Coordinates of C-alpha atoms and ligand atoms in Angstrom, one line a residue:
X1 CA 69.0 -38.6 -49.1
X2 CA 68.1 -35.1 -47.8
X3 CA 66.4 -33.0 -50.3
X4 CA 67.3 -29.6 -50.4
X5 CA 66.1 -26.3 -51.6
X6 CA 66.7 -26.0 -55.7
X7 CA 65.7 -22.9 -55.9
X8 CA 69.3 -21.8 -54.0
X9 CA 70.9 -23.4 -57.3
X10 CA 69.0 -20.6 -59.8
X11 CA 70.7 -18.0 -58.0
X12 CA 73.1 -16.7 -60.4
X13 CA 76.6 -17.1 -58.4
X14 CA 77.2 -13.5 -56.6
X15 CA 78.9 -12.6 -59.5
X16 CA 79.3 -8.4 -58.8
X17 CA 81.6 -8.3 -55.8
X18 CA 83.9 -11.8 -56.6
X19 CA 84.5 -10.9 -60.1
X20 CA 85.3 -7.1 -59.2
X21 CA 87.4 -8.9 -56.4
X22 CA 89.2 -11.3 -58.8
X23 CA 90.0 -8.1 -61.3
X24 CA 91.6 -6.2 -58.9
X25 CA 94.1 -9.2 -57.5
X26 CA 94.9 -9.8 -60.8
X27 CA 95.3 -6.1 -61.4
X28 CA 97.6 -6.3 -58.3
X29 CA 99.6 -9.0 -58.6
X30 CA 100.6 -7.9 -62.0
X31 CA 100.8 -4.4 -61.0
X32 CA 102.7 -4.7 -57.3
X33 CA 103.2 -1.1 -56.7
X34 CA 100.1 0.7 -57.9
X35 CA 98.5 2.2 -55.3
X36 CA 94.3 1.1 -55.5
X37 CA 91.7 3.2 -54.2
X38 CA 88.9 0.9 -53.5
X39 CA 85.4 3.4 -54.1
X40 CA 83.0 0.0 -54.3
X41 CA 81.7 -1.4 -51.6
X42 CA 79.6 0.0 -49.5
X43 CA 81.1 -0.3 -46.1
X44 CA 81.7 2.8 -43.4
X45 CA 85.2 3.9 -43.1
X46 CA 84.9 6.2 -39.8
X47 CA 85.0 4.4 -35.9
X48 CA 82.1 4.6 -33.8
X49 CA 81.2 7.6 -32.2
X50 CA 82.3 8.4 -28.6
X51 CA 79.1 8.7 -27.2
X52 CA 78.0 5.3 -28.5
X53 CA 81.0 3.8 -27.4
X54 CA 81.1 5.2 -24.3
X55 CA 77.2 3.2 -23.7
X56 CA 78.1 0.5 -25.1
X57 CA 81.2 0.2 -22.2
X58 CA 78.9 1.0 -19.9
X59 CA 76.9 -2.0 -21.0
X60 CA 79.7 -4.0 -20.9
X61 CA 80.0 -3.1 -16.9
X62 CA 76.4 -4.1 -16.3
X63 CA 77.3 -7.2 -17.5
X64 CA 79.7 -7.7 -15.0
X65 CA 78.0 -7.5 -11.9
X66 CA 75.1 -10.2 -10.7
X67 CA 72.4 -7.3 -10.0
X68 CA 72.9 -5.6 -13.2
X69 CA 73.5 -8.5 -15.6
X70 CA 71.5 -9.3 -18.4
X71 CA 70.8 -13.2 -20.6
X72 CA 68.3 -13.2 -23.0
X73 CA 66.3 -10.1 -23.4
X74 CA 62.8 -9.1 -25.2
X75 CA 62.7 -10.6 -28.6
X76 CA 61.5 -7.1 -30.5
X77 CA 64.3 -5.4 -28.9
X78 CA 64.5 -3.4 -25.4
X79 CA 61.7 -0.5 -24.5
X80 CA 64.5 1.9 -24.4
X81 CA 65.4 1.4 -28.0
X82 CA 62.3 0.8 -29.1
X83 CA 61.1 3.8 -27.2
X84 CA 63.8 6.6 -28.3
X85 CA 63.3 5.1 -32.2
X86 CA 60.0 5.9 -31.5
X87 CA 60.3 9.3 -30.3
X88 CA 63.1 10.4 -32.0
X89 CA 62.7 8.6 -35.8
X90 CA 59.0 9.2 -35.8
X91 CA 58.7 12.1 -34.7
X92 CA 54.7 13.3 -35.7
X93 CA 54.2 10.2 -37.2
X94 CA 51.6 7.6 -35.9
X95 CA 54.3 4.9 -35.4
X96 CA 54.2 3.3 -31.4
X97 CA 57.0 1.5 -29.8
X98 CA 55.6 -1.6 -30.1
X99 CA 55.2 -1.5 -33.9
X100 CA 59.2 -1.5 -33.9
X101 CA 60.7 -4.9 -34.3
X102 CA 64.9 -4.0 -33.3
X103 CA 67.0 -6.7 -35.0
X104 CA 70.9 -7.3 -35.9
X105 CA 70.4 -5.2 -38.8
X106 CA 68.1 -5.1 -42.2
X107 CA 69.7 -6.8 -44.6
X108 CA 68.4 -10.2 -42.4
X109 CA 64.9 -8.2 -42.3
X110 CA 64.6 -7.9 -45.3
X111 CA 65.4 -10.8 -46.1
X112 CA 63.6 -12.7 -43.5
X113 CA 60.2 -10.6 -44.0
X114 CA 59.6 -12.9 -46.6
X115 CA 58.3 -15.7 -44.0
X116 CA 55.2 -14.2 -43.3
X117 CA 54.2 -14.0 -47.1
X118 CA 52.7 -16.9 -49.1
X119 CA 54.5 -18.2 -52.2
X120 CA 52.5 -17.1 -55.2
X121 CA 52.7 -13.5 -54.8
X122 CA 53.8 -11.3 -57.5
X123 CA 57.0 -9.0 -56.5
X124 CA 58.3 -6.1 -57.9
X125 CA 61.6 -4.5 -57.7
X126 CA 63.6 -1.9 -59.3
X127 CA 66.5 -2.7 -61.7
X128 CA 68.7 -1.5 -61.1
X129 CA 68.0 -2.9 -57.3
X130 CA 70.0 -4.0 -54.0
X131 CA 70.5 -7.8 -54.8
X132 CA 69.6 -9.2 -51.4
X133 CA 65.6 -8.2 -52.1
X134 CA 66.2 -10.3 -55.4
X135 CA 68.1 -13.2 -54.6
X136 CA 65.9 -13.4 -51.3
X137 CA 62.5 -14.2 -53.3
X138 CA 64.6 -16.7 -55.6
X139 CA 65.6 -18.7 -52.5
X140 CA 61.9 -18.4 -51.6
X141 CA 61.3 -20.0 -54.5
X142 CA 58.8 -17.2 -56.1
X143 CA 61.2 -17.2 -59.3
X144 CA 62.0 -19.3 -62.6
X145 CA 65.4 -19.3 -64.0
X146 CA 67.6 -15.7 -65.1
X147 CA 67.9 -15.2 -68.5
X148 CA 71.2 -14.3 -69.9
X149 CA 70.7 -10.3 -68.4
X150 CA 70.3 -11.7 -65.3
X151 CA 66.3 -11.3 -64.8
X152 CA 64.8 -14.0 -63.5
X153 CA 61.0 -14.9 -64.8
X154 CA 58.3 -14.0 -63.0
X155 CA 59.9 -10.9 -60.9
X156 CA 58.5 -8.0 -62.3
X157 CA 61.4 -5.6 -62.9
X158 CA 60.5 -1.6 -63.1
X159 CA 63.5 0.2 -64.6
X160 CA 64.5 3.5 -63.0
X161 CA 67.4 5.2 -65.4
X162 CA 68.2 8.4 -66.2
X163 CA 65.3 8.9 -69.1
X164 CA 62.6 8.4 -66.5
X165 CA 64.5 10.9 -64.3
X166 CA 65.1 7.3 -62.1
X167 CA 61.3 7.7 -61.1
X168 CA 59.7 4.0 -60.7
X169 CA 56.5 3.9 -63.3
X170 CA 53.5 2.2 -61.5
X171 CA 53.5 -1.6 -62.9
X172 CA 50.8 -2.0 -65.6
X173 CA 50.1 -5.2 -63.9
X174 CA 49.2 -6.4 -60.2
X175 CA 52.0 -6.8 -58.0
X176 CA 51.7 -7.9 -54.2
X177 CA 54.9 -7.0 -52.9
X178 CA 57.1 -4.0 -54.2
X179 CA 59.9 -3.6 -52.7
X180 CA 61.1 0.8 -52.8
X181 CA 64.7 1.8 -51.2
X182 CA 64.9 5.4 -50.8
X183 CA 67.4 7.6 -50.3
X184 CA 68.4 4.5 -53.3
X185 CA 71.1 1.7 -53.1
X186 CA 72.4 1.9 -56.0
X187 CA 71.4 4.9 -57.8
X188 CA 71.6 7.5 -54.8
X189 CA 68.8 9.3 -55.8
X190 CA 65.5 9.9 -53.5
X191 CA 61.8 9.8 -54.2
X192 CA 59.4 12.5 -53.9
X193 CA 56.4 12.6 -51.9
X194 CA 54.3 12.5 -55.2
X195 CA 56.0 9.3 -56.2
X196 CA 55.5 8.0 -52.6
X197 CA 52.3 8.7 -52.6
X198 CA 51.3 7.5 -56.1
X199 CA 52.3 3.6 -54.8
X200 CA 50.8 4.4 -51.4
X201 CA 47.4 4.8 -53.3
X202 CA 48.4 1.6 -55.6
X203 CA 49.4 -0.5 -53.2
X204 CA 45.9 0.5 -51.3
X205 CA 43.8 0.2 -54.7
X206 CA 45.7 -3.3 -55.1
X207 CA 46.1 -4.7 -51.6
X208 CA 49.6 -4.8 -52.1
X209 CA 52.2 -4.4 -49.5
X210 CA 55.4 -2.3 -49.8
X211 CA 58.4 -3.3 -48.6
X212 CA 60.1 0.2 -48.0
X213 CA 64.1 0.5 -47.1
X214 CA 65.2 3.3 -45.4
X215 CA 68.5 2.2 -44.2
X216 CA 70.0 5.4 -45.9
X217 CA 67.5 8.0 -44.3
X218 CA 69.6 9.8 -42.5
X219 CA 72.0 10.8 -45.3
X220 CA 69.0 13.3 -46.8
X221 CA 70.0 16.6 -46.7
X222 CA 67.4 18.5 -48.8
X223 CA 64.0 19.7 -46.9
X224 CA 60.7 18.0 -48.6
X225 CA 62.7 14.5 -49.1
X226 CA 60.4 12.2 -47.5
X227 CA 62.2 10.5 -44.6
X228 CA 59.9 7.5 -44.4
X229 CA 56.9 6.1 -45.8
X230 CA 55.2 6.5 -42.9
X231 CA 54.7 10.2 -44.3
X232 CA 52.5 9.6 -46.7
X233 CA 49.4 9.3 -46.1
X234 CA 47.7 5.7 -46.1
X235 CA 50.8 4.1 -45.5
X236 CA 50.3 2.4 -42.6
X237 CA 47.8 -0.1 -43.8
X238 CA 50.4 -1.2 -46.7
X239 CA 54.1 -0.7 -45.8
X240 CA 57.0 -2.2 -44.2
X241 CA 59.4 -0.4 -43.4
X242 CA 63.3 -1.3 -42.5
X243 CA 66.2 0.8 -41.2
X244 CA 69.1 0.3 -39.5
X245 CA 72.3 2.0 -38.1
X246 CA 75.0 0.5 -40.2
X247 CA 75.4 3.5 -42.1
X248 CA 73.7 5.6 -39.8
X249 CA 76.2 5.1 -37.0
X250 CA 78.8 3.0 -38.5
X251 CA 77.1 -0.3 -37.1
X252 CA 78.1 -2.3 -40.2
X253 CA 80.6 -4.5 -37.9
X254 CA 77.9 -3.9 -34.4
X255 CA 74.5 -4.8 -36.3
X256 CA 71.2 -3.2 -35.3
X257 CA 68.2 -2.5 -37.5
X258 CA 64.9 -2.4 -37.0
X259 CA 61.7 -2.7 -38.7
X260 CA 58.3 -1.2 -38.6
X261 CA 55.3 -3.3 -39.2
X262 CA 52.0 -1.0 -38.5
X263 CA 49.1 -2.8 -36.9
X264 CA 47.0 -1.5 -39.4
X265 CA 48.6 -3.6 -42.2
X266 CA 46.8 -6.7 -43.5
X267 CA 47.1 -9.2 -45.8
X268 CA 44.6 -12.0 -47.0
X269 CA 45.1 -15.8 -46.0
X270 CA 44.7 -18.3 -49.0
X271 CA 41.2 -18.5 -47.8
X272 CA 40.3 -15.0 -48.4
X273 CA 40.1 -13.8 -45.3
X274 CA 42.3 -10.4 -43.9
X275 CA 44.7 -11.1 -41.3
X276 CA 47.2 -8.7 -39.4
X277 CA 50.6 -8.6 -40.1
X278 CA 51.8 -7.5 -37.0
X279 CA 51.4 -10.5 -35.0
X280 CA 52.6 -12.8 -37.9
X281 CA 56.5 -10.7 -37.8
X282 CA 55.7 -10.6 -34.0
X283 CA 55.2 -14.9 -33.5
X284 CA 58.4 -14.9 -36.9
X285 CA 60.8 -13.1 -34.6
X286 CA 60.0 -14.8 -31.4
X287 CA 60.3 -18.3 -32.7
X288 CA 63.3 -17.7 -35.0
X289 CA 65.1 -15.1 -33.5
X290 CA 66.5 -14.2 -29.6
X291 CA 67.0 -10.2 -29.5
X292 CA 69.8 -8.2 -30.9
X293 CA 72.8 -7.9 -28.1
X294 CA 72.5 -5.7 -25.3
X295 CA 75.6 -4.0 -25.6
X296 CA 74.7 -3.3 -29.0
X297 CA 71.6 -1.9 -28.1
X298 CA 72.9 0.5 -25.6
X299 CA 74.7 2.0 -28.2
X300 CA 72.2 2.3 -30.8
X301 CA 70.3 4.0 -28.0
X302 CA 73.1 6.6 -27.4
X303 CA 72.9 7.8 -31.1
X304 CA 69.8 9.5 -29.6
X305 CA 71.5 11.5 -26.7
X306 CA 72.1 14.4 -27.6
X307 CA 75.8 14.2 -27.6
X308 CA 75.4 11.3 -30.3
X309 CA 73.2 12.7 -32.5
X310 CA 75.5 15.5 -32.9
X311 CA 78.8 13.0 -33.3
X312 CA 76.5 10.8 -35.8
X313 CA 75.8 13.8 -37.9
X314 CA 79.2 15.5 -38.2
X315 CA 80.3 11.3 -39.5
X316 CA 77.2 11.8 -42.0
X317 CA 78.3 15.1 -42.7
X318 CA 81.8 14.1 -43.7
X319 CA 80.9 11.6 -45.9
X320 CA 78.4 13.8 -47.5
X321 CA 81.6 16.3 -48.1
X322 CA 82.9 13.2 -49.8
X323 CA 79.7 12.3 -51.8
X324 CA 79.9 16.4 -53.2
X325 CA 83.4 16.2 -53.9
X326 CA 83.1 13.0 -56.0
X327 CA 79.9 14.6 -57.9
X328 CA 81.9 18.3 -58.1
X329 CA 85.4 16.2 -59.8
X330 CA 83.0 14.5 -62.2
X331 CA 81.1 17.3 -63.1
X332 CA 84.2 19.4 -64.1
X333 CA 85.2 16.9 -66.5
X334 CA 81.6 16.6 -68.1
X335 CA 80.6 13.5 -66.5
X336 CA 76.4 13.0 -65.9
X337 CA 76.1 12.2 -62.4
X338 CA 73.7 11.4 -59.8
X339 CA 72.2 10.9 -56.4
X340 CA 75.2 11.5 -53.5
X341 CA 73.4 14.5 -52.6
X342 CA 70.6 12.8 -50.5
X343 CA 73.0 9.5 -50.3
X344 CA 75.8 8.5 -50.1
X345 CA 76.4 7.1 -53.4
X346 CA 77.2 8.4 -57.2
X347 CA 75.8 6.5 -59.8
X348 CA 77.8 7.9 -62.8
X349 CA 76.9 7.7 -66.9
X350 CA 79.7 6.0 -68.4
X351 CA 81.8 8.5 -70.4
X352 CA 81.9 7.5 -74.2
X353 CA 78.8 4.9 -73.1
X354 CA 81.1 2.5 -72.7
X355 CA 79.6 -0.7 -70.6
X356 CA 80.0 -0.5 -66.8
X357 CA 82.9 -3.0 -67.1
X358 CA 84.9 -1.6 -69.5
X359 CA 84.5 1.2 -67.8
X360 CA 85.1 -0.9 -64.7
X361 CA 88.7 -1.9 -66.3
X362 CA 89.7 1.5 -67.6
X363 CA 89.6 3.0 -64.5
X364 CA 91.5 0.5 -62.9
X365 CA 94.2 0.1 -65.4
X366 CA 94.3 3.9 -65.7
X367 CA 94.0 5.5 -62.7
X368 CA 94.3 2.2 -60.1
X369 CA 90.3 2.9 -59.2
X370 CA 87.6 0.7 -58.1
X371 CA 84.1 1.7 -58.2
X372 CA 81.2 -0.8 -59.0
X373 CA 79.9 -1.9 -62.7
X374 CA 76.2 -0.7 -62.5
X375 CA 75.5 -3.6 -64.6
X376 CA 76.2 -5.7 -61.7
X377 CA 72.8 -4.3 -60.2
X378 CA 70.6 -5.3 -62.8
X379 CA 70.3 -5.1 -66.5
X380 CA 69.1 -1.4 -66.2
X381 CA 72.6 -0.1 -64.7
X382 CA 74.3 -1.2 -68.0
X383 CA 76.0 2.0 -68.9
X384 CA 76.0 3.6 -65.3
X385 CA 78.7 2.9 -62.2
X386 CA 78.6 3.0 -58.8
X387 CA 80.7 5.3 -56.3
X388 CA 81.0 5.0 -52.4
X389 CA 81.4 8.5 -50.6
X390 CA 82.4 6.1 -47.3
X391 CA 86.4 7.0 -47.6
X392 CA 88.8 9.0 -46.1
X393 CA 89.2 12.8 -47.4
X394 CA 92.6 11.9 -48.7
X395 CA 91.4 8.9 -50.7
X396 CA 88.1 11.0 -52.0
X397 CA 90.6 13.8 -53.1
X398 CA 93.0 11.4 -54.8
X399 CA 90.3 9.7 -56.8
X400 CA 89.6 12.5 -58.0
X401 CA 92.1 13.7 -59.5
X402 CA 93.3 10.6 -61.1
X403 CA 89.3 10.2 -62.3
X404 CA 90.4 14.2 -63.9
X405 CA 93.6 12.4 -65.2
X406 CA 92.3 9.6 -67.4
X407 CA 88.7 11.3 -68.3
X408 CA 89.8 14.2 -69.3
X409 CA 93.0 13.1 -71.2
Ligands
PLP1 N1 69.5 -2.1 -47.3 C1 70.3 -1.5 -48.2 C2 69.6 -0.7 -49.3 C3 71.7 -1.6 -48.1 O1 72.4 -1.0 -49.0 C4 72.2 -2.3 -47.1 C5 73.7 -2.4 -46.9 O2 74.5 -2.2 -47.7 C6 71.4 -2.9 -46.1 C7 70.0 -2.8 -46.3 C8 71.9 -3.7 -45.1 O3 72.0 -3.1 -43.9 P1 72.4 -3.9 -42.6 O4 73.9 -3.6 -42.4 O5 71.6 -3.3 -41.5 O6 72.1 -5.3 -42.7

């Protein structure tokens, strides 16, 4: 009989979004008429923008006719993505075209990164943290078992709350792979270039790598937020880093990403010796992968004409209108928020300190809200929740008050 992976069956079963599903249906079915306003997930609300649709039609033309048609195309992506996420993304920074891998979006990156790394070395994360960097390494097998909080042994966990200003303390022991995400996924809030820099220099006194995510980059609207690690100085001999355009440009449903693996990174074979990374994620994408669509990348392309840009930033903007909205409502009523300034989440303090799930029910039995237990993110969001700026005005506006109705009353 086949053998398969047992690692798969430590992963604790993707309890956050099923359970919050099963609540609310039960909410619902016993409560027909209540009207819900979902603020969890993290999905975009707004349609793509006309400028990217417009290329991606376009695309769909060329496909049409024999002289312009298009089968399998370059494995890291086409130069003229690769070329405007170059020039446009990296502006001043010493990252080339061909360091930029283009993919159907980051979630597989980061995910699949883990390919090119041997099995015994030591990860970090934050806690809380976005699941997929966690649960990726337990299929990878560089895990034991969760505990009852959820932590599984030999991840080492840095907490980022609200005492430590959600700053991630440099581990007291060696890591190899730390994975950052900033602007954050859950917590909203950014890293300063101090902080950067600090692992920068850790990860260079260690020989670590870091594995940096970026996919909410262009939701920063304060000068002197780094936008990428590339920034900060030293960081192309030990970072990674991943973006993408789900929430960029509303690519959630389209799926492009890319990823950015320096030619100056190394890491050491079991023998000792350095190696380059580059051509390992370079031979990893061309065996297992065949190129993100070509429609698709005509229209991540167009979010860098000029006419995009502009569309792709009002959609940011709106959402960011939503993200200050949320944090204004909550604030009036004495709520501690933070982050949705620099992303587009708010990670809330529990009012009362009540847990993130009985928080979680209260609102919904209250006010018909759903936001997400921060609990669910790892045992250091106990006490926290999660809110999603990606709704419509009305929605945001609505929330609101009802959050005004049951808080304050
Ligand atoms: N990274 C973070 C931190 C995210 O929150 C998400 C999506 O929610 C992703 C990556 C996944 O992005 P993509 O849609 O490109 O796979």
């Amino acid at each position: 009989m086949a053998q398969i992976n047992d690692h798969y069956l430590k992963l604790k079963a993707g309890y956050l979004f099923p359970e919050i599903g099963r609540r609310v249906s039960a909410f619902c079915e016993a409560n027909p008429d209540a009207q819900v306003i979902k603020l969890g997930i993290g999905d975009v609300t707004e349609p793509l923008a006309p400028a990217i649709l417009e290329a991606m039609h376009q695309a769909v033309d060329e496909m049409s006719q024999h002289s312009s048609f298009r089968g399998y195309g370059p494995e890291q992506g086409y130069d003229f993505l690769r070329e405007a996420i170059a020039e446009h993304d990296y502006q001043g920074l010493d990252v080339s075209a061909d360091e930029i891998f283009v993919s159907d979006g980051s979630k597989c990156d980061s995910g699949n990164i883990l390919d090119i790394f041997g099995p015994d070395n030591v990860v970090a994360v934050t806690d809380p943290v976005y699941p997929v960097y966690v649960d990726t390494n337990v299929m990878a097998g560089r895990t034991g078992e969760a505990d009852d909080a959820g932590r599984y042994a030999g991840l080492v966990y840095i907490p980022v709350t609200a005492e430590n200003d959600f700053t991630p303390a440099l581990p007291d022991q060696d890591v190899d792979l730390i994975y950052l995400c900033y602007p954050n996924n859950p917590t909203g809030t950014v890293a300063s270039r101090e902080t950067l820099q600090s692992w920068v220099s850790y990860a260079q006194e260690r020989n670590a790598v870091i594995l940096y995510d970026a996919a909410y980059e262009s939701f920063i609207t304060e000068s002197g937020v780094p936008h990428s690690i590339f920034e900060i100085e030293g960081a192309r001999e030990v970072a990674i880093e991943f973006r993408s355009f789900s929430k960029k440009a509303g690519f959630t449903g389209v799926r492009c990403g890319f990823t950015v693996v320096p030619k100056d990174l190394q890491g050491k074979t079991s023998c000792g010796k350095n190696e380059a990374i580059h051509p390992l994620w370079n031979r990893r994408q061309s065996t297992k992968f065949n190129g993100a669509s070509f429609i698709v990348q005509r229209g991540a392309a167009a979010v860098y004409s000029e006419a995009g840009q502009e569309q792709v930033k009002n959609t940011i903007d709106f959402y960011m209108e939503n993200a200050r909205l949320l944090r204004a409502g909550l604030e009036a009523i004495g709520i501690r928020v933070y982050g949705g300034v620099n992303a587009p989440y708010v990670w809330l303090k529990t009012p009362g300190n009540a847990t993130s799930w009985d928080f979680f029910d209260d609102l919904l039995t209250k006010a018909h809200l759903v936001g997400t237990p921060g609990s669910g993110f790892g045992a250091s969001g106990e006490g926290y929740f999660r809110l999603s700026a990606f709704n419509s005005r009305q929605n945001v506006e609505e929330a609101v008050k009802r959050f005004q109705g049951v808080v304050a009353s």
